[in-house]
Short mmCIF file of C-alpha atoms and ligand atoms in Angstrom, two decimals:
data_model
loop_
_atom_site.label_atom_id
_atom_site.label_comp_id
_atom_site.label_asym_id
_atom_site.label_seq_id
_atom_site.Cartn_x
_atom_site.Cartn_y
_atom_site.Cartn_z
CA UNK A 534 -8.04 -48.04 23.92
CA UNK A 535 -6.80 -48.54 20.35
CA UNK A 536 -4.89 -45.72 18.93
CA UNK A 537 -5.46 -44.96 15.23
CA UNK A 538 -3.28 -42.73 13.01
CA UNK A 539 -5.51 -39.88 11.87
CA UNK A 540 -5.30 -39.30 8.13
CA UNK A 541 -5.21 -35.60 7.49
CA UNK A 542 -6.22 -34.34 4.12
CA UNK A 543 -4.16 -31.48 2.74
CA UNK A 544 -5.80 -28.17 3.81
CA UNK A 545 -8.04 -26.62 1.25
CA UNK A 546 -7.10 -23.16 0.42
CA UNK A 547 -9.50 -20.98 -1.42
CA UNK A 548 -10.28 -17.38 -2.39
CA UNK A 549 -12.87 -15.35 -0.82
CA UNK A 550 -14.69 -12.33 -2.21
CA UNK A 551 -14.34 -8.74 -0.84
CA UNK A 552 -17.39 -6.62 -1.34
CA UNK A 553 -16.74 -3.14 -2.54
CA UNK A 554 -19.37 -0.44 -3.15
CA UNK A 555 -19.65 1.38 -6.45
CA UNK A 556 -18.10 4.88 -6.44
CA UNK A 557 -19.59 7.33 -8.88
CA UNK A 558 -17.03 8.43 -11.48
CA UNK A 559 -18.85 11.80 -11.82
CA UNK A 560 -17.45 12.74 -8.51
CA UNK A 561 -14.04 13.19 -10.12
CA UNK A 562 -15.33 15.77 -12.66
CA UNK A 563 -15.07 18.92 -10.50
CA UNK A 564 -11.51 17.96 -9.45
CA UNK A 565 -10.08 16.99 -12.75
CA UNK A 566 -11.90 19.20 -15.14
CA UNK A 567 -14.03 18.50 -18.21
CA UNK A 568 -11.33 17.33 -20.62
CA UNK A 569 -9.77 14.76 -18.23
CA UNK A 570 -13.30 13.66 -17.34
CA UNK A 571 -14.41 13.15 -20.99
CA UNK A 572 -11.31 11.03 -21.59
CA UNK A 573 -12.28 8.86 -18.63
CA UNK A 574 -15.81 8.46 -19.68
CA UNK A 575 -14.73 7.42 -23.30
CA UNK A 576 -12.18 4.93 -22.03
CA UNK A 577 -14.78 3.41 -19.54
CA UNK A 578 -17.40 3.14 -22.23
CA UNK A 579 -14.87 1.33 -24.52
CA UNK A 580 -13.83 -1.02 -21.79
CA UNK A 581 -17.38 -1.81 -20.92
CA UNK A 582 -18.31 -2.60 -24.52
CA UNK A 583 -15.20 -4.86 -24.99
CA UNK A 584 -15.83 -6.72 -21.64
CA UNK A 585 -19.51 -7.28 -22.23
CA UNK A 586 -20.33 -10.82 -20.90
CA UNK A 587 -16.96 -11.10 -19.16
CA UNK A 588 -15.88 -10.51 -15.64
CA UNK A 589 -12.61 -8.84 -14.43
CA UNK A 590 -11.13 -10.66 -11.41
CA UNK A 591 -8.61 -9.12 -9.09
CA UNK A 592 -6.77 -11.52 -6.85
CA UNK A 593 -4.57 -10.18 -3.97
CA UNK A 594 -3.24 -11.59 -0.80
CA UNK A 595 -4.92 -9.37 1.77
CA UNK A 596 -7.95 -7.17 2.02
CA UNK A 597 -6.32 -4.66 4.34
CA UNK A 598 -3.06 -3.02 5.23
CA UNK A 599 -0.74 -1.89 2.40
CA UNK A 600 -0.78 -0.23 -0.94
CA UNK A 601 -2.50 -2.97 -3.01
CA UNK A 602 -5.54 -3.21 -0.79
CA UNK A 603 -5.76 0.45 -0.59
CA UNK A 604 -5.77 0.79 -4.36
CA UNK A 605 -8.12 -2.11 -5.00
CA UNK A 606 -10.85 -0.55 -2.88
CA UNK A 607 -10.84 2.42 -5.11
CA UNK A 608 -10.34 0.95 -8.57
CA UNK A 609 -12.96 -1.69 -8.01
CA UNK A 610 -15.31 0.85 -6.82
CA UNK A 611 -14.88 3.16 -9.76
CA UNK A 612 -14.86 0.37 -12.30
CA UNK A 613 -18.17 -0.93 -11.07
CA UNK A 614 -19.69 2.45 -11.86
CA UNK A 615 -18.44 2.09 -15.50
CA UNK A 616 -20.70 -0.82 -15.95
CA UNK A 617 -17.99 -3.40 -15.85
CA UNK A 618 -18.43 -6.67 -13.83
CA UNK A 619 -15.32 -6.47 -11.61
CA UNK A 620 -14.68 -8.41 -8.52
CA UNK A 621 -11.95 -8.76 -5.83
CA UNK A 622 -10.88 -11.89 -4.35
CA UNK A 623 -8.32 -12.60 -1.60
CA UNK A 624 -6.29 -15.78 -1.61
CA UNK A 625 -5.52 -17.79 1.54
CA UNK A 626 -2.43 -19.62 2.66
CA UNK A 627 -0.66 -20.94 5.76
CA UNK A 628 2.06 -19.12 7.61
CA UNK A 629 4.67 -21.11 5.68
CA UNK A 630 3.18 -19.79 2.43
CA UNK A 631 3.38 -16.24 3.58
CA UNK A 632 6.79 -16.57 5.00
CA UNK A 633 7.96 -17.80 1.51
CA UNK A 634 6.13 -15.00 -0.38
CA UNK A 635 7.51 -12.36 2.18
CA UNK A 636 11.00 -13.75 1.24
CA UNK A 637 10.17 -13.35 -2.39
CA UNK A 638 8.90 -9.71 -1.67
CA UNK A 639 12.12 -8.89 0.27
CA UNK A 640 14.29 -10.37 -2.39
CA UNK A 641 12.53 -8.62 -5.25
CA UNK A 642 13.31 -5.50 -3.33
CA UNK A 643 17.05 -6.57 -3.27
CA UNK A 644 17.17 -7.56 0.38
CA UNK A 645 17.60 -10.99 1.79
CA UNK A 646 14.77 -10.70 4.27
CA UNK A 647 15.04 -13.81 6.50
CA UNK A 648 17.67 -16.56 6.00
CA UNK A 649 15.32 -18.95 4.30
CA UNK A 650 15.74 -20.53 0.96
CA UNK A 651 13.63 -20.45 -2.25
CA UNK A 652 14.48 -24.04 -3.42
CA UNK A 653 12.47 -27.24 -4.16
CA UNK A 654 10.60 -27.39 -0.86
CA UNK A 655 9.51 -23.85 -1.01
CA UNK A 656 8.65 -24.20 -4.75
CA UNK A 657 6.38 -27.17 -3.94
CA UNK A 658 4.56 -25.52 -1.03
CA UNK A 659 4.10 -22.26 -3.11
CA UNK A 660 2.72 -24.24 -6.02
CA UNK A 661 0.41 -26.31 -3.81
CA UNK A 662 -1.18 -23.30 -2.17
CA UNK A 663 -1.54 -21.18 -5.33
CA UNK A 664 -2.86 -24.16 -7.22
CA UNK A 665 -5.48 -24.83 -4.57
CA UNK A 666 -6.57 -21.14 -4.56
CA UNK A 667 -6.73 -21.27 -8.33
CA UNK A 668 -8.85 -24.41 -8.16
CA UNK A 669 -11.35 -22.68 -5.96
CA UNK A 670 -11.94 -20.16 -8.79
CA UNK A 671 -12.41 -22.47 -11.61
CA UNK A 672 -16.18 -22.86 -11.32
CA UNK A 673 -16.56 -19.08 -11.58
CA UNK A 674 -14.00 -17.95 -14.06
CA UNK A 675 -15.22 -18.13 -17.69
CA UNK A 676 -13.41 -18.08 -21.05
CA UNK A 677 -12.54 -14.51 -22.00
CA UNK A 678 -12.63 -13.20 -18.46
CA UNK A 679 -9.80 -11.09 -17.38
CA UNK A 680 -7.79 -11.99 -14.25
CA UNK A 681 -5.53 -9.49 -12.55
CA UNK A 682 -3.12 -11.19 -10.31
CA UNK A 683 -1.40 -8.84 -7.79
CA UNK A 684 2.06 -9.47 -6.52
CA UNK A 685 4.28 -12.59 -6.08
CA UNK A 686 1.74 -14.21 -3.72
CA UNK A 687 -0.71 -14.84 -6.61
CA UNK A 688 1.73 -15.28 -9.58
CA UNK A 689 1.41 -19.13 -9.18
CA UNK A 690 -2.28 -19.03 -10.22
CA UNK A 691 -1.52 -17.94 -13.64
CA UNK A 692 -1.30 -21.30 -15.50
CA UNK A 693 -4.58 -22.94 -14.47
CA UNK A 694 -6.44 -19.65 -15.06
CA UNK A 695 -4.93 -19.23 -18.50
CA UNK A 696 -5.66 -22.93 -19.27
CA UNK A 697 -9.30 -22.08 -18.32
CA UNK A 698 -9.38 -19.41 -21.09
CA UNK A 699 -8.95 -16.31 -19.01
CA UNK A 700 -6.73 -13.45 -20.10
CA UNK A 701 -4.26 -13.20 -17.25
CA UNK A 702 -2.38 -10.05 -16.20
CA UNK A 703 0.24 -10.02 -13.41
CA UNK A 704 0.60 -6.77 -11.64
CA UNK A 705 3.85 -6.23 -9.77
CA UNK A 706 3.58 -3.38 -7.19
CA UNK A 707 7.13 -3.80 -5.93
CA UNK A 708 10.57 -3.77 -7.44
CA UNK A 709 14.04 -2.21 -7.34
CA UNK A 710 15.95 -0.26 -10.04
CA UNK A 711 18.98 -2.50 -10.13
CA UNK A 712 19.46 -6.22 -10.07
CA UNK A 713 21.50 -8.13 -7.42
CA UNK A 714 21.76 -11.66 -6.26
CA UNK A 715 18.57 -11.42 -4.34
CA UNK A 716 16.41 -10.00 -7.11
CA UNK A 717 17.79 -12.68 -9.38
CA UNK A 718 17.00 -15.39 -7.06
CA UNK A 719 13.33 -14.09 -6.54
CA UNK A 720 12.78 -13.54 -10.36
CA UNK A 721 14.13 -17.09 -11.02
CA UNK A 722 11.59 -18.44 -8.66
CA UNK A 723 8.63 -16.46 -10.21
CA UNK A 724 9.64 -16.54 -13.91
CA UNK A 725 8.00 -19.92 -14.78
CA UNK A 726 4.81 -18.86 -13.21
CA UNK A 727 4.78 -15.69 -15.23
CA UNK A 728 5.09 -17.30 -18.59
CA UNK A 729 1.30 -18.01 -19.13
CA UNK A 730 0.42 -14.41 -18.58
CA UNK A 731 -0.81 -12.08 -21.35
CA UNK A 732 0.50 -8.89 -19.77
CA UNK A 733 2.47 -7.51 -17.01
CA UNK A 734 2.05 -4.31 -15.18
CA UNK A 735 4.73 -2.46 -13.20
CA UNK A 736 4.66 0.84 -11.31
CA UNK A 737 7.96 1.91 -12.73
CA UNK A 738 9.75 1.06 -15.91
CA UNK A 739 12.97 0.50 -14.05
CA UNK A 740 11.34 -2.55 -12.20
CA UNK A 741 10.93 -4.58 -15.42
CA UNK A 742 13.39 -7.49 -15.28
CA UNK A 743 15.61 -7.57 -18.31
CA UNK A 744 14.48 -10.98 -19.58
CA UNK A 745 10.78 -10.03 -19.62
CA UNK A 746 8.96 -9.90 -22.95
CA UNK A 747 8.87 -6.14 -23.52
CA UNK A 748 5.73 -6.31 -25.83
CA UNK A 749 3.71 -7.48 -22.87
CA UNK A 750 4.77 -4.91 -20.43
CA UNK A 751 2.72 -1.80 -19.37
CA UNK A 752 3.77 0.85 -16.84
CA UNK A 753 0.76 1.95 -14.86
CA UNK A 754 1.51 4.07 -11.70
CA UNK A 755 -0.73 3.72 -8.72
CA UNK A 756 -3.18 6.56 -7.72
CA UNK A 757 -5.11 7.83 -4.79
CA UNK A 758 -8.79 8.59 -4.47
CA UNK A 759 -9.54 12.05 -3.08
CA UNK A 760 -12.94 10.88 -1.85
CA UNK A 761 -11.94 7.70 0.01
CA UNK A 762 -11.96 7.67 3.77
CA UNK A 763 -8.26 7.88 3.57
CA UNK A 764 -8.09 11.10 1.71
CA UNK A 765 -11.45 12.84 1.90
CA UNK A 766 -11.67 16.41 3.31
CA UNK A 767 -11.84 16.55 7.10
CA UNK A 768 -12.64 19.54 9.17
CA UNK A 769 -10.12 20.50 11.83
CA UNK A 770 -12.74 19.69 14.39
CA UNK A 771 -13.15 16.23 13.22
CA UNK A 772 -9.38 15.76 13.09
CA UNK A 773 -9.18 16.73 16.66
CA UNK A 774 -12.16 14.61 17.62
CA UNK A 775 -10.58 11.54 15.85
CA UNK A 776 -7.27 11.95 17.39
CA UNK A 777 -8.84 12.43 20.86
CA UNK A 778 -10.96 9.35 20.40
CA UNK A 779 -8.09 7.06 19.36
CA UNK A 780 -5.93 8.37 22.37
CA UNK A 781 -3.38 10.58 20.68
CA UNK A 782 -4.65 14.06 21.70
CA UNK A 783 -5.85 15.01 25.21
CA UNK A 784 -9.63 14.34 25.70
CA UNK A 785 -9.16 10.93 24.70
CA UNK A 786 -11.49 7.99 24.86
CA UNK A 787 -14.61 9.38 26.09
CA UNK A 788 -15.14 12.27 23.69
CA UNK A 789 -17.40 12.42 20.69
CA UNK A 790 -16.38 10.02 17.88
CA UNK A 791 -14.75 11.44 14.80
CA UNK A 792 -17.09 11.32 11.65
CA UNK A 793 -16.23 10.26 8.18
CA UNK A 794 -17.95 9.12 4.96
CA UNK A 795 -17.60 5.39 4.18
CA UNK A 796 -16.77 4.08 0.67
CA UNK A 797 -20.50 3.25 0.20
CA UNK A 798 -21.51 6.84 1.14
CA UNK A 799 -22.89 5.99 4.61
CA UNK A 800 -21.59 7.99 7.64
CA UNK A 801 -19.10 6.33 9.81
CA UNK A 802 -17.63 7.04 13.29
CA UNK A 803 -14.26 6.48 14.61
CA UNK A 804 -14.86 4.63 17.81
CA UNK A 805 -12.02 2.22 18.45
CA UNK A 806 -8.91 3.24 20.34
CA UNK A 807 -5.39 2.82 18.94
CA UNK A 808 -2.76 0.86 20.78
CA UNK A 809 -0.24 3.50 21.84
CA UNK A 810 3.24 3.26 23.34
CA UNK A 811 4.15 6.55 24.70
CA UNK A 812 5.57 8.04 27.90
CA UNK A 813 2.57 9.18 30.09
CA UNK A 814 -0.92 10.09 28.85
CA UNK A 815 -2.16 11.39 25.68
CA UNK A 816 1.20 11.84 23.80
CA UNK A 817 0.59 14.73 21.38
CA UNK A 818 -0.20 18.36 21.91
CA UNK A 819 -2.23 20.32 19.45
CA UNK A 820 0.20 23.19 19.39
CA UNK A 821 3.46 21.03 18.97
CA UNK A 822 4.25 20.10 15.39
CA UNK A 823 3.91 16.49 14.45
CA UNK A 824 6.26 14.42 12.26
CA UNK A 825 4.63 11.17 11.07
CA UNK A 826 5.55 7.98 9.26
CA UNK A 827 2.62 5.71 8.25
CA UNK A 828 3.69 2.29 7.13
CA UNK A 829 3.35 -1.44 7.63
CA UNK A 830 5.87 -2.83 10.18
CA UNK A 831 8.30 -3.86 7.48
CA UNK A 832 12.06 -3.50 7.99
CA UNK A 833 12.43 -1.93 4.50
CA UNK A 834 10.26 0.90 5.60
CA UNK A 835 12.88 1.78 8.29
CA UNK A 836 10.56 3.01 11.12
CA UNK A 837 13.58 2.25 13.30
CA UNK A 838 15.78 4.56 11.39
CA UNK A 839 13.10 7.35 11.35
CA UNK A 840 12.99 7.11 15.29
CA UNK A 841 16.81 7.07 15.70
CA UNK A 842 17.33 10.03 13.37
CA UNK A 843 14.57 11.98 15.11
CA UNK A 844 15.60 11.18 18.56
CA UNK A 845 19.13 12.05 17.94
CA UNK A 846 18.66 15.24 15.88
CA UNK A 847 15.39 16.89 16.80
CA UNK A 848 14.79 17.07 20.63
CA UNK A 849 16.38 20.19 22.12
CA UNK A 850 16.85 21.85 18.71
CA UNK A 851 13.22 22.46 17.90
CA UNK A 852 9.93 21.44 19.38
CA UNK A 853 8.25 18.63 17.63
CA UNK A 854 6.78 15.15 18.23
CA UNK A 855 7.25 12.01 16.03
CA UNK A 856 4.52 9.36 15.62
CA UNK A 857 5.35 6.01 13.95
CA UNK A 858 2.03 4.68 12.81
CA UNK A 859 1.20 1.21 11.36
CA UNK A 860 -1.46 -1.38 11.35
CA UNK A 861 -2.21 -3.61 14.29
CA UNK A 862 0.41 -6.30 13.97
CA UNK A 863 -2.14 -9.13 14.53
CA UNK A 864 -4.16 -8.30 11.45
CA UNK A 865 -1.99 -8.14 8.24
CA UNK A 866 -2.09 -11.86 7.31
CA UNK A 867 0.34 -11.68 4.45
CA UNK A 868 3.02 -9.88 6.38
CA UNK A 869 4.39 -12.30 8.99
CA UNK A 870 7.26 -10.04 9.94
CA UNK A 871 5.12 -7.37 11.22
CA UNK A 872 4.88 -8.35 14.97
CA UNK A 873 8.73 -8.82 14.94
CA UNK A 874 9.52 -5.51 13.47
CA UNK A 875 7.02 -3.71 15.67
CA UNK A 876 8.77 -5.44 18.78
CA UNK A 877 12.23 -4.22 17.49
CA UNK A 878 10.83 -0.63 17.30
CA UNK A 879 9.37 -0.91 20.71
CA UNK A 880 12.77 -2.03 22.20
CA UNK A 881 14.44 0.77 20.44
CA UNK A 882 11.91 3.19 21.93
CA UNK A 883 12.51 1.74 25.38
CA UNK A 884 16.25 2.41 25.07
CA UNK A 885 15.87 6.08 24.02
CA UNK A 886 16.86 8.78 26.55
CA UNK A 887 13.84 9.79 28.38
CA UNK A 888 13.62 13.29 26.92
CA UNK A 889 13.41 11.87 23.38
CA UNK A 890 11.15 9.01 24.48
CA UNK A 891 8.55 11.75 25.69
CA UNK A 892 8.49 13.06 22.14
CA UNK A 893 8.21 9.76 20.31
CA UNK A 894 5.10 7.61 20.07
CA UNK A 895 4.37 4.21 18.39
CA UNK A 896 0.84 3.68 17.27
CA UNK A 897 -0.81 0.58 15.97
CA UNK A 898 -4.24 1.18 14.48
CA UNK A 899 -7.11 -1.37 14.75
CA UNK A 900 -7.98 -3.02 11.35
CA UNK A 901 -11.29 -4.57 12.10
CA UNK A 902 -13.10 -1.82 10.12
CA UNK A 903 -10.99 -0.74 7.07
CA UNK A 904 -12.89 2.58 6.61
CA UNK A 905 -12.46 3.51 10.23
CA UNK A 906 -8.75 2.61 10.00
CA UNK A 907 -8.48 4.83 6.94
CA UNK A 908 -10.13 7.71 8.63
CA UNK A 909 -7.70 7.33 11.47
CA UNK A 910 -4.74 7.56 9.06
CA UNK A 911 -6.36 10.48 7.34
CA UNK A 912 -6.72 12.37 10.61
CA UNK A 913 -3.14 11.58 11.57
CA UNK A 914 -1.81 12.76 8.23
CA UNK A 915 -3.79 16.02 8.32
CA UNK A 916 -2.65 16.79 11.82
CA UNK A 917 0.94 16.23 10.82
CA UNK A 918 3.30 19.16 9.97
CA UNK A 919 5.67 16.90 8.14
CA UNK A 920 5.18 13.53 6.58
CA UNK A 921 8.14 11.14 6.26
CA UNK A 922 8.68 8.13 4.17
CA UNK A 923 12.20 7.11 4.85
CA UNK A 924 12.01 3.69 3.17
CA UNK A 925 15.17 1.77 2.21
CA UNK A 926 13.44 0.42 -0.70
CA UNK A 927 10.03 1.46 -2.01
CA UNK A 928 7.82 0.07 -4.88
CA UNK A 929 5.75 3.22 -5.11
CA UNK A 930 4.84 4.60 -1.69
CA UNK A 931 1.21 5.53 -1.69
CA UNK A 932 1.68 7.39 1.65
CA UNK A 933 3.84 9.87 -0.12
CA UNK A 934 0.87 10.70 -2.52
CA UNK A 935 -1.46 10.73 0.47
CA UNK A 936 0.65 13.21 2.33
CA UNK A 937 1.19 15.37 -0.75
CA UNK A 938 -2.58 15.35 -1.46
CA UNK A 939 -3.06 16.76 1.99
CA UNK A 940 -0.80 19.54 1.21
CA UNK A 941 1.85 18.43 3.68
CA UNK A 942 5.63 18.83 3.40
CA UNK A 943 6.83 15.28 2.60
CA UNK A 944 10.38 14.19 3.53
CA UNK A 945 11.24 10.86 1.79
CA UNK A 946 13.98 8.65 0.46
CA UNK A 947 15.04 9.35 -3.12
CA UNK A 948 14.27 5.83 -4.27
CA UNK A 949 11.87 3.89 -6.46
CA UNK A 950 8.41 5.24 -6.87
CA UNK A 951 9.07 8.15 -4.56
CA UNK A 952 11.29 9.82 -7.00
CA UNK A 953 8.43 9.69 -9.50
CA UNK A 954 6.05 11.44 -7.01
CA UNK A 955 8.38 14.13 -5.45
CA UNK A 956 9.35 16.39 -8.31
CA UNK A 957 11.49 19.56 -7.58
CA UNK A 958 9.67 21.94 -5.35
CA UNK A 959 7.02 19.39 -4.13
CA UNK A 960 8.82 17.77 -1.33
CA UNK A 961 12.24 16.98 0.10
CA UNK A 962 14.12 13.91 -1.24
CA UNK A 963 16.83 12.38 0.89
CA UNK A 964 19.65 11.30 -1.41
CA UNK A 965 21.10 8.86 1.22
CA UNK A 966 18.21 7.65 3.52
CA UNK A 967 20.66 5.83 5.70
CA UNK A 968 22.26 9.06 6.77
CA UNK A 969 20.34 9.59 9.93
CA UNK A 970 22.18 12.87 11.11
CA UNK A 971 21.24 14.45 7.78
CA UNK A 972 17.71 13.26 8.20
CA UNK A 973 17.36 14.67 11.64
CA UNK A 974 19.03 18.08 10.43
CA UNK A 975 16.68 18.15 7.51
CA UNK A 976 13.64 17.89 9.88
CA UNK A 977 15.00 20.69 12.10
CA UNK A 978 15.71 23.00 9.23
CA UNK A 979 12.31 22.38 7.59
CA UNK A 980 10.33 22.66 10.79
CA UNK A 981 12.02 26.05 11.44
CA UNK A 982 10.50 27.31 8.06
CA UNK A 983 6.66 27.30 8.16
CA UNK A 984 6.55 29.37 4.99
CA UNK A 985 8.53 26.69 3.12
CA UNK A 986 6.26 23.91 4.55
CA UNK A 987 3.19 25.57 3.16
CA UNK A 988 4.83 26.20 -0.22
CA UNK A 989 5.96 22.66 -0.62
CA UNK A 990 2.53 21.42 0.46
CA UNK A 991 0.56 23.50 -1.92
CA UNK A 992 2.74 22.47 -4.91
CA UNK A 993 2.58 18.89 -3.72
CA UNK A 994 -1.16 18.74 -3.78
CA UNK A 995 -1.39 20.24 -7.28
CA UNK A 996 1.19 17.73 -8.53
CA UNK A 997 -0.84 14.83 -7.19
CA UNK A 998 -3.98 16.23 -8.78
CA UNK A 999 -2.19 16.35 -11.97
CA UNK A 1000 -0.49 12.99 -11.99
CA UNK A 1001 -1.87 10.72 -9.29
CA UNK A 1002 -5.66 10.98 -9.08
CA UNK A 1003 -7.41 7.83 -10.18
CA UNK A 1004 -8.70 8.82 -13.56
CA UNK A 1005 -5.39 8.30 -15.41
CA UNK A 1006 -4.90 5.01 -13.72
CA UNK A 1007 -8.30 3.82 -14.90
CA UNK A 1008 -7.77 5.13 -18.48
CA UNK A 1009 -4.56 3.32 -18.69
CA UNK A 1010 -6.12 0.17 -17.47
CA UNK A 1011 -8.87 0.48 -20.06
CA UNK A 1012 -6.22 0.81 -22.72
CA UNK A 1013 -4.72 -2.37 -21.52
CA UNK A 1014 -7.94 -4.20 -21.62
CA UNK A 1015 -8.43 -2.93 -25.13
CA UNK A 1016 -5.01 -4.21 -26.20
CA UNK A 1017 -5.83 -7.62 -24.98
CA UNK A 1018 -9.00 -7.70 -26.65
CA UNK A 1019 -7.57 -7.30 -30.19
N1 UDP B 208 -1.84 2.06 5.68
C1 UDP B 208 -3.10 2.01 6.36
N2 UDP B 208 -3.19 1.73 7.82
C2 UDP B 208 -1.97 1.61 8.54
C3 UDP B 208 -0.85 1.53 7.85
C4 UDP B 208 -0.73 1.89 6.45
O1 UDP B 208 -4.17 2.26 5.80
O2 UDP B 208 -2.08 1.48 9.68
C5 UDP B 208 -1.92 2.34 4.32
C6 UDP B 208 -1.29 3.70 3.92
O3 UDP B 208 -2.06 4.70 4.21
C7 UDP B 208 -1.11 3.31 2.44
C8 UDP B 208 -0.82 1.93 2.47
O4 UDP B 208 -1.28 1.37 3.61
O5 UDP B 208 -2.32 3.63 1.72
C9 UDP B 208 0.63 1.62 2.15
O6 UDP B 208 0.95 1.73 0.97
P1 UDP B 208 2.38 2.00 0.41
O7 UDP B 208 2.39 2.05 -1.10
O8 UDP B 208 2.95 3.22 1.06
O9 UDP B 208 3.22 0.79 0.90
P2 UDP B 208 3.09 -0.83 0.85
O10 UDP B 208 2.45 -1.16 2.19
O11 UDP B 208 2.19 -1.13 -0.22
O12 UDP B 208 4.46 -1.30 0.78
#
């Protein structure tokens, strides 16, 4: 038999479209009041006029798991209702590409991440993958369209899209207040790809690199949607049913499913179980206060530190459970470190003294159905007494706004976007999030004061209503579109 050398073509990377149902802007009016609603309608009408005949394209690297995907679901839905042709595309890449982009992500946050390099080979691979993705959009993108590229993964698509006549905006959802050798390396990698952009959007002014053309920069903080499956109101009964169904509360598995309303208005049911690492059966008890951190399995979220601080400081001092909750590690394609970080947390859990291990649960939530996943997070956050976000670095931290909206006491690191969200009296900021003893003591002190928990929660909800509900986000975007149209 003759052996032939197979000739492999380079893999074709392309974008795929995510379907998002329209959400009625009018739903916001009773919450935000007449004035804000009028401003929203005016901005929406102006943007719709300016964009007549054009399409707004969003390109991100994943459809699920993380703040960008969470926000796009909402913004795209509301923008559709404003009579604007807006689409959401998700790019593709191979594991090497996502290892490179995760490296850039970590380094923009000022951390090395892995030991890999960002040199000529990485540059070439990044450029090949992003060029292929941009190429797959060419037949669809027209002159005058607006393309919003989200985060470092997509920045390499800017040049071909700008050449095709699109107005290109790069939105950076991550960052760090001060520069160091890692941020400089990541910015040097990205900088040539950002030159063709018409505008840059950051969540915080402090994240804007010093070399960037200030006239092209806008600061637009993220937002939450009170009506999404993640944040919609949920009855206590539904919370209990949902937690029972996913296996966190007794009565698990066979009970009635929890109910929620999907983004498209259709009723949904929480059916799937979560994967739970705990000592014995259903790990939570309805009467025992729950401390929760919900995050991707990313070292910078410091799930391990939350576990260590809780285990060393809380058991024996006050009754409480801890749940560390994240997405199923198989399912977040653009986050190659997830499985490893989860495994590290599981190993730490195994090593805890048994009396602490009984009080700590690791939960990974199925991601097959994004609305169902969101409803699970919603139920867990609502069941919690205290919500933690003890990140080492944090771009914005939507989980903080989500917890605050649910009138929870939030204990979070005093860094990045978290400091913009927790203002005095609306939550507890940890000045030094690496001080685990202080973290444990803070939880004990707070859990002992239910009155303080309620007061913080009530003020937190009000603050989110004033500052982080989607209407202001949409108005700022409409203003950006208007400025690009001049
Ligand atoms: N999230 C989720 N399911 C999970 C874990 C996280 O829906 O299993 C969501 C979380 O509720 C929040 C988002 O992912 O909406 C995380 O956003 P954040 O800004 O806190 O962090 P990022 O992941 O963008 O760094």
